[in-house]
Amino acid sequence: MCVFCSIVKGDIPSYKIYEDENFLAFLDISNDVEGHTLVIPKQHFIDLDECPDDYYIKLMLLVKKISKHFLNLGYSGINIVSNCKKDAGQEIEHFHVHIFPRKKADGAKLVMHEAIVKSDLNEISKKLRMS
Ligand code: AMP
């Protein structure tokens, strides 16, 4: 069974930050950035691509609510990340959003490696444009 479904079921312990009928937020086990939190729908959707709009909207509103809570607690910045599919670094195939509460000079760095091949911005904008 999926690790996050096991957490939802209570078969794997987690450090819960928030829970309601449809969503759960808990600390990431990596213990890298202080307060690194994962927000998930309790229902199993593999990724952003599979998550229905209504769940997605509610989950993102919850991400905002939790982020504001962290700011109110005194963190001075927030990074929000969601990896969608293996090629983007998704390891757990249960849709989730990472929240990284940040502090001044906390030493944490979200690294986006520079592409090996530089793209032609004109070409790429034509390719990506939503008509
Ligand atoms: P991603 O690479 O976006 O799929 O992120 C998956 C995240 O899940 C990683 O940051 C892991 O540290 C985290 N993770 C894996 N297993 C657990 C667990 N049992 N409890 C909390 N976080 C976990």
PDB file of C-alpha atoms and ligand atoms in Angstrom:
ATOM      1  CA  MET A   1       0.000   0.000   0.000  1.00  0.00           C
ATOM      2  CA  CYS A   2       1.072   3.597  -0.626  1.00  0.00           C
ATOM      3  CA  VAL A   3       3.064   5.069   2.278  1.00  0.00           C
ATOM      4  CA  PHE A   4       0.819   8.131   2.580  1.00  0.00           C
ATOM      5  CA  CYS A   5      -2.352   5.988   2.498  1.00  0.00           C
ATOM      6  CA  SER A   6      -0.814   4.010   5.377  1.00  0.00           C
ATOM      7  CA  ILE A   7      -0.248   7.277   7.248  1.00  0.00           C
ATOM      8  CA  VAL A   8      -3.881   8.268   6.626  1.00  0.00           C
ATOM      9  CA  LYS A   9      -5.002   4.854   7.956  1.00  0.00           C
ATOM     10  CA  GLY A  10      -2.781   5.258  11.006  1.00  0.00           C
ATOM     11  CA  ASP A  11      -0.694   2.177  10.156  1.00  0.00           C
ATOM     12  CA  ILE A  12       2.429   4.362   9.884  1.00  0.00           C
ATOM     13  CA  PRO A  13       2.889   7.066  12.559  1.00  0.00           C
ATOM     14  CA  SER A  14       3.238  10.707  11.605  1.00  0.00           C
ATOM     15  CA  TYR A  15       3.676  14.078  13.284  1.00  0.00           C
ATOM     16  CA  LYS A  16       0.309  15.633  12.460  1.00  0.00           C
ATOM     17  CA  ILE A  17      -0.030  19.372  11.988  1.00  0.00           C
ATOM     18  CA  TYR A  18      -3.613  19.415  10.737  1.00  0.00           C
ATOM     19  CA  GLU A  19      -6.376  16.943   9.980  1.00  0.00           C
ATOM     20  CA  ASP A  20      -9.934  17.108   8.737  1.00  0.00           C
ATOM     21  CA  GLU A  21     -12.288  14.756   6.914  1.00  0.00           C
ATOM     22  CA  ASN A  22     -10.519  15.061   3.557  1.00  0.00           C
ATOM     23  CA  PHE A  23      -6.995  16.321   4.186  1.00  0.00           C
ATOM     24  CA  LEU A  24      -3.973  15.691   6.352  1.00  0.00           C
ATOM     25  CA  ALA A  25      -0.814  17.707   6.982  1.00  0.00           C
ATOM     26  CA  PHE A  26       2.191  16.186   8.730  1.00  0.00           C
ATOM     27  CA  LEU A  27       5.924  16.753   9.102  1.00  0.00           C
ATOM     28  CA  ASP A  28       8.168  15.417   6.366  1.00  0.00           C
ATOM     29  CA  ILE A  29      10.275  12.605   7.785  1.00  0.00           C
ATOM     30  CA  SER A  30      13.441  14.034   6.176  1.00  0.00           C
ATOM     31  CA  ASN A  31      13.664  16.572   9.015  1.00  0.00           C
ATOM     32  CA  ASP A  32      15.686  18.847   6.722  1.00  0.00           C
ATOM     33  CA  VAL A  33      14.123  22.306   6.964  1.00  0.00           C
ATOM     34  CA  GLU A  34      12.498  22.977  10.364  1.00  0.00           C
ATOM     35  CA  GLY A  35       8.736  22.524  10.013  1.00  0.00           C
ATOM     36  CA  HIS A  36       8.885  20.984   6.511  1.00  0.00           C
ATOM     37  CA  THR A  37       5.276  19.889   6.126  1.00  0.00           C
ATOM     38  CA  LEU A  38       3.446  17.735   3.608  1.00  0.00           C
ATOM     39  CA  VAL A  39      -0.202  18.400   2.823  1.00  0.00           C
ATOM     40  CA  ILE A  40      -2.141  15.541   1.231  1.00  0.00           C
ATOM     41  CA  PRO A  41      -5.676  14.614   0.275  1.00  0.00           C
ATOM     42  CA  LYS A  42      -6.723  11.516   2.233  1.00  0.00           C
ATOM     43  CA  GLN A  43      -8.044  10.015  -0.960  1.00  0.00           C
ATOM     44  CA  HIS A  44      -5.362   8.482  -3.166  1.00  0.00           C
ATOM     45  CA  PHE A  45      -4.636  10.522  -6.274  1.00  0.00           C
ATOM     46  CA  ILE A  46      -1.241   9.814  -7.825  1.00  0.00           C
ATOM     47  CA  ASP A  47      -0.336  13.409  -8.583  1.00  0.00           C
ATOM     48  CA  LEU A  48      -1.506  16.870  -9.577  1.00  0.00           C
ATOM     49  CA  ASP A  49      -2.475  15.478 -12.966  1.00  0.00           C
ATOM     50  CA  GLU A  50      -4.937  13.035 -11.387  1.00  0.00           C
ATOM     51  CA  CYS A  51      -6.274  15.215  -8.595  1.00  0.00           C
ATOM     52  CA  PRO A  52      -9.805  16.474  -9.340  1.00  0.00           C
ATOM     53  CA  ASP A  53     -10.203  20.264  -9.419  1.00  0.00           C
ATOM     54  CA  ASP A  54     -12.415  20.495  -6.335  1.00  0.00           C
ATOM     55  CA  TYR A  55      -9.875  18.612  -4.201  1.00  0.00           C
ATOM     56  CA  TYR A  56      -7.018  20.596  -5.696  1.00  0.00           C
ATOM     57  CA  ILE A  57      -8.629  23.954  -4.932  1.00  0.00           C
ATOM     58  CA  LYS A  58      -9.475  22.942  -1.372  1.00  0.00           C
ATOM     59  CA  LEU A  59      -5.998  21.522  -0.810  1.00  0.00           C
ATOM     60  CA  MET A  60      -4.311  24.689  -2.061  1.00  0.00           C
ATOM     61  CA  LEU A  61      -6.542  26.821   0.178  1.00  0.00           C
ATOM     62  CA  LEU A  62      -5.446  24.629   3.061  1.00  0.00           C
ATOM     63  CA  VAL A  63      -1.798  25.075   2.019  1.00  0.00           C
ATOM     64  CA  LYS A  64      -2.387  28.824   2.217  1.00  0.00           C
ATOM     65  CA  LYS A  65      -4.064  28.534   5.633  1.00  0.00           C
ATOM     66  CA  ILE A  66      -1.217  26.436   7.046  1.00  0.00           C
ATOM     67  CA  SER A  67       1.368  28.803   5.533  1.00  0.00           C
ATOM     68  CA  LYS A  68      -0.322  31.791   7.181  1.00  0.00           C
ATOM     69  CA  HIS A  69      -0.391  29.877  10.460  1.00  0.00           C
ATOM     70  CA  PHE A  70       3.364  29.323  10.189  1.00  0.00           C
ATOM     71  CA  LEU A  71       3.930  33.018   9.447  1.00  0.00           C
ATOM     72  CA  ASN A  72       1.800  33.905  12.465  1.00  0.00           C
ATOM     73  CA  LEU A  73       3.995  31.627  14.566  1.00  0.00           C
ATOM     74  CA  GLY A  74       7.003  33.719  13.612  1.00  0.00           C
ATOM     75  CA  TYR A  75       8.524  32.082  10.533  1.00  0.00           C
ATOM     76  CA  SER A  76       9.482  34.859   8.161  1.00  0.00           C
ATOM     77  CA  GLY A  77       9.109  33.121   4.797  1.00  0.00           C
ATOM     78  CA  ILE A  78       7.489  30.138   3.055  1.00  0.00           C
ATOM     79  CA  ASN A  79       8.383  27.985   0.049  1.00  0.00           C
ATOM     80  CA  ILE A  80       5.659  25.864  -1.537  1.00  0.00           C
ATOM     81  CA  VAL A  81       6.645  22.994  -3.841  1.00  0.00           C
ATOM     82  CA  SER A  82       4.848  20.114  -5.504  1.00  0.00           C
ATOM     83  CA  ASN A  83       6.703  17.531  -7.574  1.00  0.00           C
ATOM     84  CA  CYS A  84       4.558  15.994 -10.283  1.00  0.00           C
ATOM     85  CA  LYS A  85       5.833  12.716 -11.777  1.00  0.00           C
ATOM     86  CA  LYS A  86       9.198  10.940 -11.535  1.00  0.00           C
ATOM     87  CA  ASP A  87      11.028  13.215 -13.969  1.00  0.00           C
ATOM     88  CA  ALA A  88      10.225  16.153 -11.701  1.00  0.00           C
ATOM     89  CA  GLY A  89      11.502  14.309  -8.639  1.00  0.00           C
ATOM     90  CA  GLN A  90       8.239  12.876  -7.298  1.00  0.00           C
ATOM     91  CA  GLU A  91       9.113   9.897  -5.112  1.00  0.00           C
ATOM     92  CA  ILE A  92       5.822   9.159  -3.392  1.00  0.00           C
ATOM     93  CA  GLU A  93       2.995   8.614  -5.840  1.00  0.00           C
ATOM     94  CA  HIS A  94       0.274  10.144  -3.674  1.00  0.00           C
ATOM     95  CA  PHE A  95      -0.378  13.796  -4.487  1.00  0.00           C
ATOM     96  CA  HIS A  96       1.235  16.108  -1.946  1.00  0.00           C
ATOM     97  CA  VAL A  97       2.390  19.673  -1.508  1.00  0.00           C
ATOM     98  CA  HIS A  98       5.524  20.545   0.468  1.00  0.00           C
ATOM     99  CA  ILE A  99       5.479  23.618   2.710  1.00  0.00           C
ATOM    100  CA  PHE A 100       8.875  24.855   3.873  1.00  0.00           C
ATOM    101  CA  PRO A 101       8.627  27.444   6.651  1.00  0.00           C
ATOM    102  CA  ARG A 102      11.680  29.670   6.449  1.00  0.00           C
ATOM    103  CA  LYS A 103      13.700  31.865   8.783  1.00  0.00           C
ATOM    104  CA  LYS A 104      16.282  34.494   7.977  1.00  0.00           C
ATOM    105  CA  ALA A 105      19.665  32.863   7.329  1.00  0.00           C
ATOM    106  CA  ASP A 106      18.307  29.391   8.095  1.00  0.00           C
ATOM    107  CA  GLY A 107      20.818  27.927   5.661  1.00  0.00           C
ATOM    108  CA  ALA A 108      18.158  26.104   3.648  1.00  0.00           C
ATOM    109  CA  LYS A 109      18.332  26.332  -0.108  1.00  0.00           C
ATOM    110  CA  LEU A 110      15.807  25.145  -2.653  1.00  0.00           C
ATOM    111  CA  VAL A 111      17.979  24.216  -5.583  1.00  0.00           C
ATOM    112  CA  MET A 112      16.772  24.254  -9.170  1.00  0.00           C
ATOM    113  CA  HIS A 113      19.668  22.923 -11.230  1.00  0.00           C
ATOM    114  CA  GLU A 114      20.482  24.905 -14.299  1.00  0.00           C
ATOM    115  CA  ALA A 115      19.458  23.206 -17.542  1.00  0.00           C
ATOM    116  CA  ILE A 116      22.346  21.741 -19.515  1.00  0.00           C
ATOM    117  CA  VAL A 117      20.881  22.946 -22.795  1.00  0.00           C
ATOM    118  CA  LYS A 118      19.704  26.578 -22.865  1.00  0.00           C
ATOM    119  CA  SER A 119      16.339  26.947 -24.555  1.00  0.00           C
ATOM    120  CA  ASP A 120      15.468  29.562 -27.148  1.00  0.00           C
ATOM    121  CA  LEU A 121      12.977  31.708 -25.206  1.00  0.00           C
ATOM    122  CA  ASN A 122      11.197  32.833 -28.365  1.00  0.00           C
ATOM    123  CA  GLU A 123      10.735  29.248 -29.584  1.00  0.00           C
ATOM    124  CA  ILE A 124       9.773  27.933 -26.199  1.00  0.00           C
ATOM    125  CA  SER A 125       7.203  30.671 -25.586  1.00  0.00           C
ATOM    126  CA  LYS A 126       5.544  29.765 -28.912  1.00  0.00           C
ATOM    127  CA  LYS A 127       5.544  26.097 -27.969  1.00  0.00           C
ATOM    128  CA  LEU A 128       4.092  26.730 -24.507  1.00  0.00           C
ATOM    129  CA  ARG A 129       1.582  29.466 -25.319  1.00  0.00           C
ATOM    130  CA  MET A 130      -1.996  28.572 -24.370  1.00  0.00           C
ATOM    131  CA  SER A 131      -4.244  29.662 -27.174  1.00  0.00           C
TER     132      SER A 131
HETATM  133  P1  AMP B   1       8.444  13.869  -3.268  1.00  0.00           P
HETATM  134  O1  AMP B   1       9.874  13.707  -3.668  1.00  0.00           O
HETATM  135  O2  AMP B   1       7.861  15.201  -3.661  1.00  0.00           O
HETATM  136  O3  AMP B   1       7.593  12.702  -3.701  1.00  0.00           O
HETATM  137  O4  AMP B   1       8.452  13.918  -1.689  1.00  0.00           O
HETATM  138  C1  AMP B   1       8.159  12.823  -0.877  1.00  0.00           C
HETATM  139  C2  AMP B   1       8.502  13.238   0.525  1.00  0.00           C
HETATM  140  O5  AMP B   1       7.896  12.305   1.400  1.00  0.00           O
HETATM  141  C3  AMP B   1       9.997  13.235   0.830  1.00  0.00           C
HETATM  142  O6  AMP B   1      10.385  14.563   1.208  1.00  0.00           O
HETATM  143  C4  AMP B   1      10.131  12.246   1.982  1.00  0.00           C
HETATM  144  O7  AMP B   1      11.055  12.663   2.965  1.00  0.00           O
HETATM  145  C5  AMP B   1       8.711  12.207   2.526  1.00  0.00           C
HETATM  146  N1  AMP B   1       8.356  10.972   3.222  1.00  0.00           N
HETATM  147  C6  AMP B   1       8.547   9.699   2.806  1.00  0.00           C
HETATM  148  N2  AMP B   1       8.060   8.829   3.711  1.00  0.00           N
HETATM  149  C7  AMP B   1       7.544   9.570   4.728  1.00  0.00           C
HETATM  150  C8  AMP B   1       6.909   9.269   5.968  1.00  0.00           C
HETATM  151  N3  AMP B   1       6.683   8.012   6.351  1.00  0.00           N
HETATM  152  N4  AMP B   1       6.504  10.304   6.751  1.00  0.00           N
HETATM  153  C9  AMP B   1       6.726  11.568   6.382  1.00  0.00           C
HETATM  154  N5  AMP B   1       7.314  11.927   5.218  1.00  0.00           N
HETATM  155  C10 AMP B   1       7.731  10.947   4.407  1.00  0.00           C
END
